[in-house]
Tab-separated table of C-alpha atoms in Angstrom:
chain	number	residue	atom	x	y	z
A	1	UNK	CA	4.222	-59.574	-36.546
A	2	UNK	CA	6.074	-60.733	-33.418
A	3	UNK	CA	8.460	-57.787	-33.813
A	4	UNK	CA	5.548	-55.348	-33.933
A	5	UNK	CA	3.929	-56.955	-30.884
A	6	UNK	CA	7.228	-56.784	-29.012
A	7	UNK	CA	7.659	-53.092	-29.880
A	8	UNK	CA	4.100	-52.293	-28.803
A	9	UNK	CA	4.621	-54.205	-25.562
A	10	UNK	CA	7.769	-52.213	-24.805
A	11	UNK	CA	5.910	-48.983	-25.560
A	12	UNK	CA	3.072	-49.950	-23.218
A	13	UNK	CA	5.560	-50.930	-20.509
A	14	UNK	CA	7.406	-47.608	-20.824
A	15	UNK	CA	4.127	-45.713	-20.726
A	16	UNK	CA	3.077	-47.626	-17.637
A	17	UNK	CA	6.375	-46.865	-15.915
A	18	UNK	CA	6.178	-43.187	-16.909
A	19	UNK	CA	2.581	-43.035	-15.722
A	20	UNK	CA	3.602	-44.552	-12.418
A	21	UNK	CA	6.346	-41.947	-11.994
A	22	UNK	CA	3.939	-39.093	-12.812
A	23	UNK	CA	1.308	-40.421	-10.393
A	24	UNK	CA	3.951	-40.865	-7.720
A	25	UNK	CA	5.153	-37.271	-8.199
A	26	UNK	CA	1.574	-35.975	-8.115
A	27	UNK	CA	0.879	-37.916	-4.936
A	28	UNK	CA	4.012	-36.448	-3.381
A	29	UNK	CA	2.988	-32.907	-4.396
A	30	UNK	CA	-0.467	-33.365	-2.875
A	31	UNK	CA	0.521	-35.362	0.147
A	32	UNK	CA	-1.514	-34.494	3.214
A	33	UNK	CA	1.335	-34.251	5.730
A	34	UNK	CA	1.749	-30.460	5.529
A	35	UNK	CA	4.876	-28.422	6.146
A	36	UNK	CA	7.179	-31.439	6.596
A	37	UNK	CA	10.480	-29.603	6.297
A	38	UNK	CA	9.375	-26.766	8.588
A	39	UNK	CA	8.188	-29.223	11.238
A	40	UNK	CA	11.421	-31.171	10.948
A	41	UNK	CA	13.510	-28.023	11.460
A	42	UNK	CA	11.297	-26.790	14.294
A	43	UNK	CA	11.332	-23.240	12.885
A	44	UNK	CA	9.072	-21.289	10.520
A	45	UNK	CA	11.237	-18.622	8.858
A	46	UNK	CA	9.231	-15.528	7.943
A	47	UNK	CA	10.788	-13.028	5.509
A	48	UNK	CA	9.796	-9.571	6.644
A	49	UNK	CA	10.130	-5.947	5.472
A	50	UNK	CA	8.733	-3.006	7.436
A	51	UNK	CA	5.438	-1.532	6.215
A	52	UNK	CA	3.262	-0.162	9.050
A	53	UNK	CA	0.648	-1.102	10.140
A	54	UNK	CA	1.036	-4.471	8.426
A	55	UNK	CA	4.609	-4.983	9.647
A	56	UNK	CA	6.400	-2.882	12.273
A	57	UNK	CA	9.851	-3.207	13.796
A	58	UNK	CA	10.884	-1.736	17.150
A	59	UNK	CA	14.131	0.195	16.475
A	60	UNK	CA	15.348	-0.437	20.033
A	61	UNK	CA	14.626	-4.155	20.432
A	62	UNK	CA	14.370	-5.268	16.807
A	63	UNK	CA	11.113	-7.061	17.654
A	64	UNK	CA	8.411	-7.272	15.000
A	65	UNK	CA	4.737	-6.505	15.523
A	66	UNK	CA	1.730	-5.805	13.344
A	67	UNK	CA	-0.943	-7.769	11.537
A	68	UNK	CA	1.294	-10.160	9.608
A	69	UNK	CA	3.981	-10.875	12.239
A	70	UNK	CA	1.178	-11.751	14.674
A	71	UNK	CA	-0.426	-14.051	12.093
A	72	UNK	CA	2.955	-15.661	11.436
A	73	UNK	CA	3.452	-16.316	15.170
A	74	UNK	CA	0.003	-17.850	15.553
A	75	UNK	CA	0.367	-20.076	12.483
A	76	UNK	CA	3.799	-21.258	13.628
A	77	UNK	CA	2.864	-21.923	17.249
A	78	UNK	CA	-0.776	-22.992	17.039
A	79	UNK	CA	-0.887	-24.838	13.700
A	80	UNK	CA	2.619	-26.077	12.888
A	81	UNK	CA	3.767	-26.287	16.536
A	82	UNK	CA	7.132	-24.710	15.709
A	83	UNK	CA	9.029	-21.554	16.629
A	84	UNK	CA	8.551	-18.440	14.453
A	85	UNK	CA	11.714	-16.715	13.249
A	86	UNK	CA	11.773	-13.355	11.443
A	87	UNK	CA	14.353	-12.790	8.706
A	88	UNK	CA	15.029	-9.135	7.835
A	89	UNK	CA	14.812	-8.130	4.185
A	90	UNK	CA	13.551	-5.231	2.051
A	91	UNK	CA	10.831	-4.818	-0.558
A	92	UNK	CA	13.196	-5.157	-3.485
A	93	UNK	CA	14.376	-8.604	-2.288
A	94	UNK	CA	11.370	-10.079	-0.498
A	95	UNK	CA	10.348	-12.237	-3.479
A	96	UNK	CA	13.870	-13.250	-4.549
A	97	UNK	CA	14.750	-14.312	-1.010
A	98	UNK	CA	11.714	-16.583	-0.896
A	99	UNK	CA	12.647	-18.136	-4.239
A	100	UNK	CA	16.197	-18.835	-3.022
A	101	UNK	CA	14.823	-20.465	0.156
A	102	UNK	CA	16.269	-17.943	2.590
A	103	UNK	CA	12.913	-18.165	4.382
A	104	UNK	CA	9.680	-20.178	4.167
A	105	UNK	CA	7.036	-17.422	3.945
A	106	UNK	CA	7.146	-13.794	2.827
A	107	UNK	CA	4.865	-11.623	4.944
A	108	UNK	CA	2.483	-8.878	3.827
A	109	UNK	CA	2.769	-9.284	0.051
A	110	UNK	CA	0.302	-7.886	-2.437
A	111	UNK	CA	-1.042	-10.664	-4.633
A	112	UNK	CA	-0.234	-9.354	-8.120
A	113	UNK	CA	-0.136	-11.105	-11.525
A	114	UNK	CA	3.537	-10.155	-11.883
A	115	UNK	CA	4.488	-11.758	-8.569
A	116	UNK	CA	2.414	-14.857	-9.342
A	117	UNK	CA	4.827	-15.608	-12.172
A	118	UNK	CA	7.531	-16.166	-9.554
A	119	UNK	CA	5.745	-17.322	-6.390
A	120	UNK	CA	2.360	-18.480	-5.070
A	121	UNK	CA	0.080	-16.832	-2.499
A	122	UNK	CA	-2.123	-17.659	0.432
A	123	UNK	CA	-5.681	-16.413	0.731
A	124	UNK	CA	-5.729	-12.641	1.395
A	125	UNK	CA	-5.584	-11.537	5.026
A	126	UNK	CA	-6.297	-7.848	4.270
A	127	UNK	CA	-7.864	-5.964	1.333
A	128	UNK	CA	-5.802	-3.341	-0.481
A	129	UNK	CA	-5.882	-0.471	-2.975
A	130	UNK	CA	-3.571	2.491	-3.717
A	131	UNK	CA	-4.586	5.991	-2.583
A	132	UNK	CA	-2.824	9.360	-2.700
A	133	UNK	CA	-2.023	11.611	0.276
A	134	UNK	CA	-1.153	15.269	-0.248
A	135	UNK	CA	-0.982	18.605	1.526
A	136	UNK	CA	-4.395	20.229	1.061
A	137	UNK	CA	-2.675	23.613	0.833
A	138	UNK	CA	-0.561	22.486	-2.129
A	139	UNK	CA	-1.640	24.664	-5.102
A	140	UNK	CA	-0.519	21.956	-7.552
A	141	UNK	CA	-3.271	19.578	-6.416
A	142	UNK	CA	-6.885	20.649	-6.958
A	143	UNK	CA	-9.368	20.005	-4.153
A	144	UNK	CA	-11.622	18.395	-6.761
A	145	UNK	CA	-9.017	15.760	-7.753
A	146	UNK	CA	-10.624	12.327	-8.085
A	147	UNK	CA	-8.472	10.463	-10.595
A	148	UNK	CA	-4.879	9.717	-11.543
A	149	UNK	CA	-5.105	12.122	-14.491
A	150	UNK	CA	-5.895	14.953	-12.053
A	151	UNK	CA	-2.436	14.603	-10.447
A	152	UNK	CA	-0.408	13.167	-13.337
A	153	UNK	CA	0.936	16.515	-14.500
A	154	UNK	CA	4.335	18.052	-15.290
A	155	UNK	CA	5.839	19.626	-12.184
A	156	UNK	CA	4.129	17.191	-9.798
A	157	UNK	CA	6.347	14.753	-7.849
A	158	UNK	CA	4.805	11.478	-6.667
A	159	UNK	CA	6.546	9.792	-3.727
A	160	UNK	CA	6.481	6.014	-3.324
A	161	UNK	CA	8.211	3.287	-1.304
A	162	UNK	CA	10.524	1.484	-3.734
A	163	UNK	CA	9.682	-2.093	-4.686
A	164	UNK	CA	6.160	-2.109	-3.262
A	165	UNK	CA	2.897	-2.891	-5.033
A	166	UNK	CA	2.153	0.845	-5.004
A	167	UNK	CA	5.418	1.415	-6.883
A	168	UNK	CA	4.437	-1.145	-9.520
A	169	UNK	CA	0.922	0.300	-9.821
A	170	UNK	CA	1.880	3.922	-10.382
A	171	UNK	CA	4.761	3.070	-12.719
A	172	UNK	CA	2.271	2.121	-15.418
A	173	UNK	CA	-0.301	4.821	-14.612
A	174	UNK	CA	1.807	7.977	-14.418
A	175	UNK	CA	3.155	9.393	-17.671
A	176	UNK	CA	3.847	13.080	-16.942
A	177	UNK	CA	4.557	13.443	-13.213
A	178	UNK	CA	7.983	12.678	-11.727
A	179	UNK	CA	8.187	9.566	-9.529
A	180	UNK	CA	10.434	9.742	-6.450
A	181	UNK	CA	11.253	6.222	-5.221
A	182	UNK	CA	12.591	6.023	-1.663
A	183	UNK	CA	13.943	2.973	0.238
A	184	UNK	CA	12.147	3.384	3.579
A	185	UNK	CA	8.658	4.015	4.982
A	186	UNK	CA	9.778	6.948	7.157
A	187	UNK	CA	11.642	8.543	4.255
A	188	UNK	CA	8.448	8.683	2.185
A	189	UNK	CA	6.560	10.473	4.965
A	190	UNK	CA	9.362	12.934	5.567
A	191	UNK	CA	9.523	13.692	1.848
A	192	UNK	CA	5.849	14.665	1.866
A	193	UNK	CA	6.099	16.645	5.124
A	194	UNK	CA	9.169	18.551	3.947
A	195	UNK	CA	7.492	19.224	0.575
A	196	UNK	CA	10.228	17.452	-1.401
A	197	UNK	CA	7.329	15.733	-3.120
A	198	UNK	CA	3.699	16.636	-3.741
A	199	UNK	CA	1.780	13.360	-3.478
A	200	UNK	CA	2.409	10.145	-1.539
A	201	UNK	CA	1.219	6.955	-3.243
A	202	UNK	CA	0.621	4.220	-0.681
A	203	UNK	CA	-1.890	1.624	0.401
A	204	UNK	CA	-5.277	2.752	1.660
A	205	UNK	CA	-4.630	1.896	5.313
A	206	UNK	CA	-1.219	3.547	5.595
A	207	UNK	CA	-2.503	6.761	4.040
A	208	UNK	CA	-5.568	6.698	6.279
A	209	UNK	CA	-3.279	6.586	9.314
A	210	UNK	CA	-1.276	9.487	7.951
A	211	UNK	CA	-4.439	11.544	7.479
A	212	UNK	CA	-5.675	10.627	10.986
A	213	UNK	CA	-2.374	11.706	12.533
A	214	UNK	CA	-2.205	14.981	10.563
A	215	UNK	CA	-5.789	16.098	10.012
A	216	UNK	CA	-4.687	19.717	9.874
A	217	UNK	CA	-2.938	19.372	6.527
A	218	UNK	CA	-3.215	15.886	4.990
A	219	UNK	CA	-5.946	15.029	2.502
A	220	UNK	CA	-6.515	11.658	0.806
A	221	UNK	CA	-7.566	11.161	-2.781
A	222	UNK	CA	-9.062	7.721	-3.483
A	223	UNK	CA	-9.147	7.289	-7.254
A	224	UNK	CA	-12.298	6.110	-8.977
A	225	UNK	CA	-12.053	3.369	-10.136
A	226	UNK	CA	-9.849	1.929	-7.374
A	227	UNK	CA	-6.196	1.564	-8.320
A	228	UNK	CA	-4.494	-1.824	-7.844
A	229	UNK	CA	-7.389	-3.370	-5.939
A	230	UNK	CA	-6.128	-6.674	-4.569
A	231	UNK	CA	-5.492	-8.701	-1.436
A	232	UNK	CA	-2.498	-8.600	0.893
A	233	UNK	CA	-1.399	-12.132	1.645
A	234	UNK	CA	1.530	-14.367	2.528
A	235	UNK	CA	3.860	-15.385	-0.280
A	236	UNK	CA	5.070	-18.982	-0.588
A	237	UNK	CA	7.343	-20.771	-3.031
A	238	UNK	CA	5.936	-21.779	-6.400
A	239	UNK	CA	6.512	-25.485	-5.757
A	240	UNK	CA	4.703	-25.600	-2.399
A	241	UNK	CA	2.232	-28.543	-2.358
A	242	UNK	CA	-1.443	-27.670	-2.768
A	243	UNK	CA	-2.323	-29.181	0.604
A	244	UNK	CA	0.289	-27.047	2.376
A	245	UNK	CA	-1.160	-23.864	0.888
A	246	UNK	CA	-4.613	-25.139	1.791
A	247	UNK	CA	-3.642	-25.491	5.439
A	248	UNK	CA	-2.323	-21.909	5.484
A	249	UNK	CA	-5.504	-20.675	3.767
A	250	UNK	CA	-7.695	-22.463	6.298
A	251	UNK	CA	-5.845	-20.718	9.115
A	252	UNK	CA	-6.134	-17.244	7.512
A	253	UNK	CA	-9.813	-17.648	6.671
A	254	UNK	CA	-10.509	-18.789	10.230
A	255	UNK	CA	-8.691	-15.757	11.658
A	256	UNK	CA	-10.721	-13.427	9.441
A	257	UNK	CA	-14.039	-15.115	10.222
A	258	UNK	CA	-13.419	-15.016	13.975
A	259	UNK	CA	-12.708	-11.278	13.929
A	260	UNK	CA	-9.075	-11.790	14.955
A	261	UNK	CA	-7.730	-9.991	11.864
A	262	UNK	CA	-10.003	-6.991	12.513
A	263	UNK	CA	-8.657	-6.791	16.079
A	264	UNK	CA	-5.081	-7.015	14.799
A	265	UNK	CA	-5.764	-4.207	12.316
A	266	UNK	CA	-7.115	-1.957	15.066
A	267	UNK	CA	-4.193	-2.753	17.393
A	268	UNK	CA	-1.638	-2.197	14.634
A	269	UNK	CA	-3.142	1.143	13.588
A	270	UNK	CA	-3.164	2.358	17.203
A	271	UNK	CA	0.432	1.187	17.740
A	272	UNK	CA	1.637	2.845	14.564
A	273	UNK	CA	0.001	6.162	15.450
A	274	UNK	CA	1.358	5.991	19.017
A	275	UNK	CA	4.894	5.452	17.716
A	276	UNK	CA	4.579	8.402	15.361
A	277	UNK	CA	4.002	10.865	18.239
C-alpha cells in the first residue's frame, strides 16, 4: 500500500513539475513585452522583394518606397522605436529567409493556406485577387472572356512573376495553356508588350495600373468568381508570440481605419505610373 502511495505521489509530483514547465512556456509565449529581440538590437529587419505598387525600389539609389515599406518604417519608428532596415530578397526566397531568421518581417505577402504551413501573418493591409491583362487586339482572347476557361486554351501563353501568389493560383487552374514564369516584374510587362505571351496574370492593382498606363491596347479580365481572393499582409515567423502579432495587427488596423493605407495606395500607384513613363 505504501509502495502504491509512493508511486502515485511521484506521479503527481512529476505532473506538477511538467505542468509548471508548460505554464511557464505558455506565459513566455504570451508575454506582453512585445518585440524584445528587435528592441534590443535597435533594428527591425524587413525582407523585401519588388512588386509595384506594394513595394518599389529606386534603381539609382536602392531606396524602397510603396505601401509596405512605408508601413514598415512607421511600425519600426513609431511603435517599436527602432530603425527600419530593408533586406533584399526575391519571391522564391522571401518565406525561407524569414524562417531562417535573415530578417524579422517579410513585406507584402499574400496570406495563403500553403504559406501558413510555414509562417504566420499579420492582419491584411490590402485586399487582393488575381486578374488577367491582355492585348485587346489579340485574336486568341475573345472580348467576351469572363472566366479562366475562356483563356485556358492550347496555344495561349500566360505570363506570371515566378514565386508569387498569382503563380501559385494559376498553377492549379490552368490545364491547357502554357505558363511562362519570369523572375522580375519588368520582364513580365515586357513579355506582354512584345507579344511573347498572350495574358499577364497578376494582382488586381498591378494590372489596373497597367491598363491605366496603356488604355489604347490593354484590357483586364476579372474572373467570376474572383481568383485567389485574399489579403496582402506582413509575414512573421511561426513561433512569434501571440501578443507580438497582436501589436502588429493593432498598428495595421489603425492605419487602415485612419485612411493612411488608402493614401499610401494612391501615392504608390501615382509613383509607379510616373516611373513607367
